[in-house]
Amino acid sequence: GGASASNGQDLEIRLPEDLTSRLRDLAKNEGVSPASIYLTAFATLLYRYTGEEDLVVGVPTLRRPSRRFEETVGYCANMIALRLAVDPELSFGPFSKDIHAALGEGLGNSDVPFTPIAREHGGTATGEPPYQVSFAYQNFVLDAAELDLFAREDVTLLSEIRQAGGAQLGIEVQDDPKGASVIAGYDGDRFDRGTIERILAHFRQLLEAAVTE
């Protein structure tokens, strides 16, 4: 495990509606979730930058992990350490199916509290995370009735549900009807802004390539 981020910075890019709409179509055609499509692109990005075929990515889950939280108001967030195997021979579509399966399996184990796992695998008493990168996906693609509510400002979108998972680099995708925001959170002591700009540009290129495969 690596040391957690200390000098937290973030940088955001916007993906156009045309691209995100085609990405949702791709997800539907492959039988996977849109989250899996974006995570596939992120895993591909990590592989191309590091050459690592065995990746561990921190993913936040929002659910109530046990009965003792039943009365709790609001979200219960737990980080899972998701292990992803990269096969360089696979094209994007089949790889997204593998990612989707891994994500489903990881979410199925998300009731296990994060901190004890971090202590065990991170090797520190304080529970440093057993991953150095994280990924989060939020879907704000709403139906017509819900969109009308937001148009009338009766309800406000909570645009960020972030949990500081201690990653040195994290990608968060906020999918909405008019496109998607991609936010890179990073440790400013380890990455300069120019590097993060290139990573985000590469991430977008991978998504654009995926819908033209």
mmCIF file of C-alpha atoms in Angstrom:
data_model
loop_
_atom_site.group_PDB
_atom_site.id
_atom_site.type_symbol
_atom_site.label_atom_id
_atom_site.label_comp_id
_atom_site.label_asym_id
_atom_site.label_seq_id
_atom_site.Cartn_x
_atom_site.Cartn_y
_atom_site.Cartn_z
ATOM 1 C CA GLY A 1 0.000 0.000 0.000
ATOM 2 C CA GLY A 2 1.069 3.560 -0.601
ATOM 3 C CA ALA A 3 0.932 6.684 1.505
ATOM 4 C CA SER A 4 -2.263 8.660 1.255
ATOM 5 C CA ALA A 5 -2.626 12.026 -0.444
ATOM 6 C CA SER A 6 -1.681 15.047 1.668
ATOM 7 C CA ASN A 7 -1.840 18.050 -0.662
ATOM 8 C CA GLY A 8 -5.245 17.465 -2.235
ATOM 9 C CA GLN A 9 -5.913 19.228 -5.565
ATOM 10 C CA ASP A 10 -8.508 18.670 -8.266
ATOM 11 C CA LEU A 11 -9.000 19.355 -11.946
ATOM 12 C CA GLU A 12 -12.203 18.960 -13.962
ATOM 13 C CA ILE A 13 -13.043 18.430 -17.615
ATOM 14 C CA ARG A 14 -16.443 18.255 -19.268
ATOM 15 C CA LEU A 15 -17.494 15.489 -21.686
ATOM 16 C CA PRO A 16 -20.088 16.520 -24.310
ATOM 17 C CA GLU A 17 -23.603 15.084 -24.408
ATOM 18 C CA ASP A 18 -22.981 13.386 -27.768
ATOM 19 C CA LEU A 19 -20.087 11.362 -26.328
ATOM 20 C CA THR A 20 -21.805 10.392 -23.065
ATOM 21 C CA SER A 21 -24.949 9.378 -24.935
ATOM 22 C CA ARG A 22 -22.894 7.048 -27.142
ATOM 23 C CA LEU A 23 -21.129 5.673 -24.062
ATOM 24 C CA ARG A 24 -24.517 4.814 -22.521
ATOM 25 C CA ASP A 25 -25.482 3.095 -25.793
ATOM 26 C CA LEU A 26 -22.201 1.156 -25.703
ATOM 27 C CA ALA A 27 -22.921 0.032 -22.133
ATOM 28 C CA LYS A 28 -26.383 -1.144 -23.171
ATOM 29 C CA ASN A 29 -25.001 -3.031 -26.187
ATOM 30 C CA GLU A 30 -22.320 -4.753 -24.077
ATOM 31 C CA GLY A 31 -24.773 -5.583 -21.288
ATOM 32 C CA VAL A 32 -22.778 -3.647 -18.685
ATOM 33 C CA SER A 33 -23.349 -0.540 -16.571
ATOM 34 C CA PRO A 34 -22.139 2.921 -17.668
ATOM 35 C CA ALA A 35 -19.945 2.892 -14.533
ATOM 36 C CA SER A 36 -18.197 -0.204 -15.914
ATOM 37 C CA ILE A 37 -17.498 1.570 -19.209
ATOM 38 C CA TYR A 38 -15.797 4.505 -17.480
ATOM 39 C CA LEU A 39 -13.900 2.175 -15.123
ATOM 40 C CA THR A 40 -12.715 0.137 -18.130
ATOM 41 C CA ALA A 41 -11.281 3.300 -19.662
ATOM 42 C CA PHE A 42 -9.611 4.172 -16.345
ATOM 43 C CA ALA A 43 -8.127 0.669 -15.975
ATOM 44 C CA THR A 44 -6.832 0.876 -19.570
ATOM 45 C CA LEU A 45 -5.315 4.278 -18.773
ATOM 46 C CA LEU A 46 -3.585 2.926 -15.657
ATOM 47 C CA TYR A 47 -2.230 -0.034 -17.602
ATOM 48 C CA ARG A 48 -0.831 2.198 -20.348
ATOM 49 C CA TYR A 49 0.860 4.501 -17.832
ATOM 50 C CA THR A 50 2.246 1.800 -15.535
ATOM 51 C CA GLY A 51 2.419 -1.442 -17.518
ATOM 52 C CA GLU A 52 0.774 -3.172 -14.530
ATOM 53 C CA GLU A 53 -1.688 -5.953 -15.408
ATOM 54 C CA ASP A 54 -2.806 -6.440 -11.792
ATOM 55 C CA LEU A 55 -4.508 -3.259 -10.594
ATOM 56 C CA VAL A 56 -6.093 -2.341 -7.259
ATOM 57 C CA VAL A 57 -8.562 0.546 -7.388
ATOM 58 C CA GLY A 58 -10.422 2.038 -4.449
ATOM 59 C CA VAL A 59 -14.160 2.390 -5.142
ATOM 60 C CA PRO A 60 -16.653 4.070 -2.762
ATOM 61 C CA THR A 61 -19.997 2.337 -2.223
ATOM 62 C CA LEU A 62 -23.107 3.993 -0.819
ATOM 63 C CA ARG A 63 -25.253 1.562 1.117
ATOM 64 C CA ARG A 64 -26.235 0.599 4.653
ATOM 65 C CA PRO A 65 -23.742 -2.062 5.671
ATOM 66 C CA SER A 66 -25.564 -3.612 8.646
ATOM 67 C CA ARG A 67 -28.667 -3.373 10.810
ATOM 68 C CA ARG A 68 -27.022 -1.061 13.300
ATOM 69 C CA PHE A 69 -27.027 1.656 10.611
ATOM 70 C CA GLU A 70 -30.729 1.281 9.763
ATOM 71 C CA GLU A 71 -31.692 4.430 11.676
ATOM 72 C CA THR A 72 -28.827 6.480 10.308
ATOM 73 C CA VAL A 73 -29.893 9.467 8.177
ATOM 74 C CA GLY A 74 -28.028 10.005 4.901
ATOM 75 C CA TYR A 75 -25.452 7.992 3.007
ATOM 76 C CA CYS A 76 -23.225 5.277 4.458
ATOM 77 C CA ALA A 77 -20.026 5.235 2.431
ATOM 78 C CA ASN A 78 -17.547 2.385 2.486
ATOM 79 C CA MET A 79 -14.457 2.024 0.338
ATOM 80 C CA ILE A 80 -13.740 -1.281 -1.366
ATOM 81 C CA ALA A 81 -10.365 -2.260 -2.810
ATOM 82 C CA LEU A 82 -11.259 -3.610 -6.244
ATOM 83 C CA ARG A 83 -8.724 -5.907 -7.918
ATOM 84 C CA LEU A 84 -8.747 -5.722 -11.718
ATOM 85 C CA ALA A 85 -6.862 -8.032 -14.087
ATOM 86 C CA VAL A 86 -5.832 -6.412 -17.368
ATOM 87 C CA ASP A 87 -5.502 -8.607 -20.467
ATOM 88 C CA PRO A 88 -3.685 -6.496 -23.091
ATOM 89 C CA GLU A 89 -5.077 -8.750 -25.839
ATOM 90 C CA LEU A 90 -8.717 -7.904 -25.039
ATOM 91 C CA SER A 91 -10.554 -5.203 -26.954
ATOM 92 C CA PHE A 92 -12.608 -2.634 -25.043
ATOM 93 C CA GLY A 93 -15.974 -4.440 -25.246
ATOM 94 C CA PRO A 94 -14.896 -7.809 -23.776
ATOM 95 C CA PHE A 95 -12.692 -6.011 -21.224
ATOM 96 C CA SER A 96 -15.722 -3.992 -20.053
ATOM 97 C CA LYS A 97 -17.555 -7.266 -19.359
ATOM 98 C CA ASP A 98 -14.653 -8.427 -17.154
ATOM 99 C CA ILE A 99 -14.639 -5.086 -15.349
ATOM 100 C CA HIS A 100 -18.415 -5.241 -14.889
ATOM 101 C CA ALA A 101 -18.128 -8.710 -13.316
ATOM 102 C CA ALA A 102 -15.309 -7.582 -11.012
ATOM 103 C CA LEU A 103 -17.275 -4.493 -9.991
ATOM 104 C CA GLY A 104 -20.350 -6.591 -9.240
ATOM 105 C CA GLU A 105 -18.310 -9.004 -7.141
ATOM 106 C CA GLY A 106 -16.650 -6.138 -5.276
ATOM 107 C CA LEU A 107 -19.952 -4.437 -4.525
ATOM 108 C CA GLY A 108 -21.262 -7.773 -3.259
ATOM 109 C CA ASN A 109 -18.478 -7.709 -0.657
ATOM 110 C CA SER A 110 -18.909 -4.055 0.253
ATOM 111 C CA ASP A 111 -20.427 -4.807 3.654
ATOM 112 C CA VAL A 112 -16.943 -5.643 4.932
ATOM 113 C CA PRO A 113 -15.654 -2.547 6.810
ATOM 114 C CA PHE A 114 -12.806 -0.812 5.014
ATOM 115 C CA THR A 115 -10.483 0.103 7.899
ATOM 116 C CA PRO A 116 -9.688 -3.451 9.153
ATOM 117 C CA ILE A 117 -8.893 -4.533 5.565
ATOM 118 C CA ALA A 118 -6.683 -1.485 5.115
ATOM 119 C CA ARG A 119 -4.821 -2.339 8.326
ATOM 120 C CA GLU A 120 -4.335 -5.936 7.200
ATOM 121 C CA HIS A 121 -3.299 -5.285 3.603
ATOM 122 C CA GLY A 122 -1.857 -1.812 3.905
ATOM 123 C CA GLY A 123 0.478 -2.989 6.611
ATOM 124 C CA THR A 124 -0.014 -0.024 8.953
ATOM 125 C CA ALA A 125 -1.785 0.294 12.282
ATOM 126 C CA THR A 126 -3.551 3.436 11.059
ATOM 127 C CA GLY A 127 -5.092 1.554 8.142
ATOM 128 C CA GLU A 128 -3.447 3.127 5.109
ATOM 129 C CA PRO A 129 -5.427 2.172 1.988
ATOM 130 C CA PRO A 130 -4.237 -0.872 0.008
ATOM 131 C CA TYR A 131 -4.551 1.148 -3.222
ATOM 132 C CA GLN A 132 -3.041 4.325 -4.656
ATOM 133 C CA VAL A 133 -5.813 5.232 -7.097
ATOM 134 C CA SER A 134 -9.577 5.489 -6.754
ATOM 135 C CA PHE A 135 -12.618 5.643 -9.033
ATOM 136 C CA ALA A 136 -16.139 6.904 -8.371
ATOM 137 C CA TYR A 137 -19.186 7.108 -10.638
ATOM 138 C CA GLN A 138 -22.396 9.002 -10.031
ATOM 139 C CA ASN A 139 -25.388 8.885 -12.321
ATOM 140 C CA PHE A 140 -27.566 11.975 -12.558
ATOM 141 C CA VAL A 141 -29.324 10.886 -15.759
ATOM 142 C CA LEU A 142 -32.941 11.523 -14.836
ATOM 143 C CA ASP A 143 -36.341 10.942 -16.390
ATOM 144 C CA ALA A 144 -38.543 13.789 -17.651
ATOM 145 C CA ALA A 145 -40.536 14.171 -14.410
ATOM 146 C CA GLU A 146 -37.375 14.372 -12.321
ATOM 147 C CA LEU A 147 -35.793 16.829 -14.744
ATOM 148 C CA ASP A 148 -38.849 19.059 -14.409
ATOM 149 C CA LEU A 149 -38.340 19.139 -10.639
ATOM 150 C CA PHE A 150 -34.770 20.348 -11.069
ATOM 151 C CA ALA A 151 -35.795 22.856 -13.749
ATOM 152 C CA ARG A 152 -38.237 24.409 -11.274
ATOM 153 C CA GLU A 153 -35.482 24.386 -8.622
ATOM 154 C CA ASP A 154 -37.687 22.474 -6.184
ATOM 155 C CA VAL A 155 -34.768 20.100 -5.716
ATOM 156 C CA THR A 156 -31.043 20.682 -5.999
ATOM 157 C CA LEU A 157 -28.606 18.103 -7.315
ATOM 158 C CA LEU A 158 -25.942 17.118 -4.831
ATOM 159 C CA SER A 159 -23.141 17.239 -7.354
ATOM 160 C CA GLU A 160 -20.486 15.611 -5.208
ATOM 161 C CA ILE A 161 -20.639 12.615 -2.894
ATOM 162 C CA ARG A 162 -16.960 12.159 -2.212
ATOM 163 C CA GLN A 163 -15.179 10.196 0.428
ATOM 164 C CA ALA A 164 -11.515 10.949 0.888
ATOM 165 C CA GLY A 165 -10.146 7.470 0.443
ATOM 166 C CA GLY A 166 -6.507 8.497 0.724
ATOM 167 C CA ALA A 167 -5.683 7.821 -2.937
ATOM 168 C CA GLN A 168 -2.853 9.670 -4.640
ATOM 169 C CA LEU A 169 -4.994 9.915 -7.781
ATOM 170 C CA GLY A 170 -8.742 9.556 -8.083
ATOM 171 C CA ILE A 171 -11.156 9.886 -10.989
ATOM 172 C CA GLU A 172 -14.782 10.779 -10.317
ATOM 173 C CA VAL A 173 -17.362 10.730 -13.124
ATOM 174 C CA GLN A 174 -20.603 12.672 -12.651
ATOM 175 C CA ASP A 175 -22.947 11.587 -15.450
ATOM 176 C CA ASP A 176 -25.874 13.898 -16.174
ATOM 177 C CA PRO A 177 -28.358 14.484 -19.024
ATOM 178 C CA LYS A 178 -26.164 17.110 -20.717
ATOM 179 C CA GLY A 179 -22.867 15.260 -20.614
ATOM 180 C CA ALA A 180 -20.511 14.293 -17.810
ATOM 181 C CA SER A 181 -18.006 15.974 -15.544
ATOM 182 C CA VAL A 182 -14.760 14.106 -14.942
ATOM 183 C CA ILE A 183 -12.912 15.289 -11.851
ATOM 184 C CA ALA A 184 -9.367 14.206 -11.124
ATOM 185 C CA GLY A 185 -8.458 14.490 -7.460
ATOM 186 C CA TYR A 186 -4.721 14.226 -6.913
ATOM 187 C CA ASP A 187 -1.855 14.722 -4.506
ATOM 188 C CA GLY A 188 -0.232 17.980 -5.560
ATOM 189 C CA ASP A 189 3.042 16.896 -3.949
ATOM 190 C CA ARG A 190 3.252 13.944 -6.357
ATOM 191 C CA PHE A 191 1.643 15.268 -9.563
ATOM 192 C CA ASP A 192 1.862 18.615 -11.302
ATOM 193 C CA ARG A 193 -1.173 20.120 -12.989
ATOM 194 C CA GLY A 194 0.198 19.539 -16.496
ATOM 195 C CA THR A 195 0.489 15.794 -15.857
ATOM 196 C CA ILE A 196 -3.114 15.625 -14.646
ATOM 197 C CA GLU A 197 -4.283 17.600 -17.697
ATOM 198 C CA ARG A 198 -2.582 15.009 -19.948
ATOM 199 C CA ILE A 199 -4.112 12.113 -17.959
ATOM 200 C CA LEU A 200 -7.610 13.593 -18.322
ATOM 201 C CA ALA A 201 -7.089 14.241 -22.041
ATOM 202 C CA HIS A 202 -5.925 10.624 -22.466
ATOM 203 C CA PHE A 203 -8.953 9.391 -20.503
ATOM 204 C CA ARG A 204 -11.265 11.251 -22.883
ATOM 205 C CA GLN A 205 -9.394 9.867 -25.918
ATOM 206 C CA LEU A 206 -9.893 6.316 -24.625
ATOM 207 C CA LEU A 207 -13.635 6.923 -24.201
ATOM 208 C CA GLU A 208 -13.887 8.409 -27.712
ATOM 209 C CA ALA A 209 -11.995 5.425 -29.133
ATOM 210 C CA ALA A 210 -14.317 3.024 -27.302
ATOM 211 C CA VAL A 211 -17.418 4.309 -29.090
ATOM 212 C CA THR A 212 -15.747 4.129 -32.509
ATOM 213 C CA GLU A 213 -14.343 0.568 -32.124
#
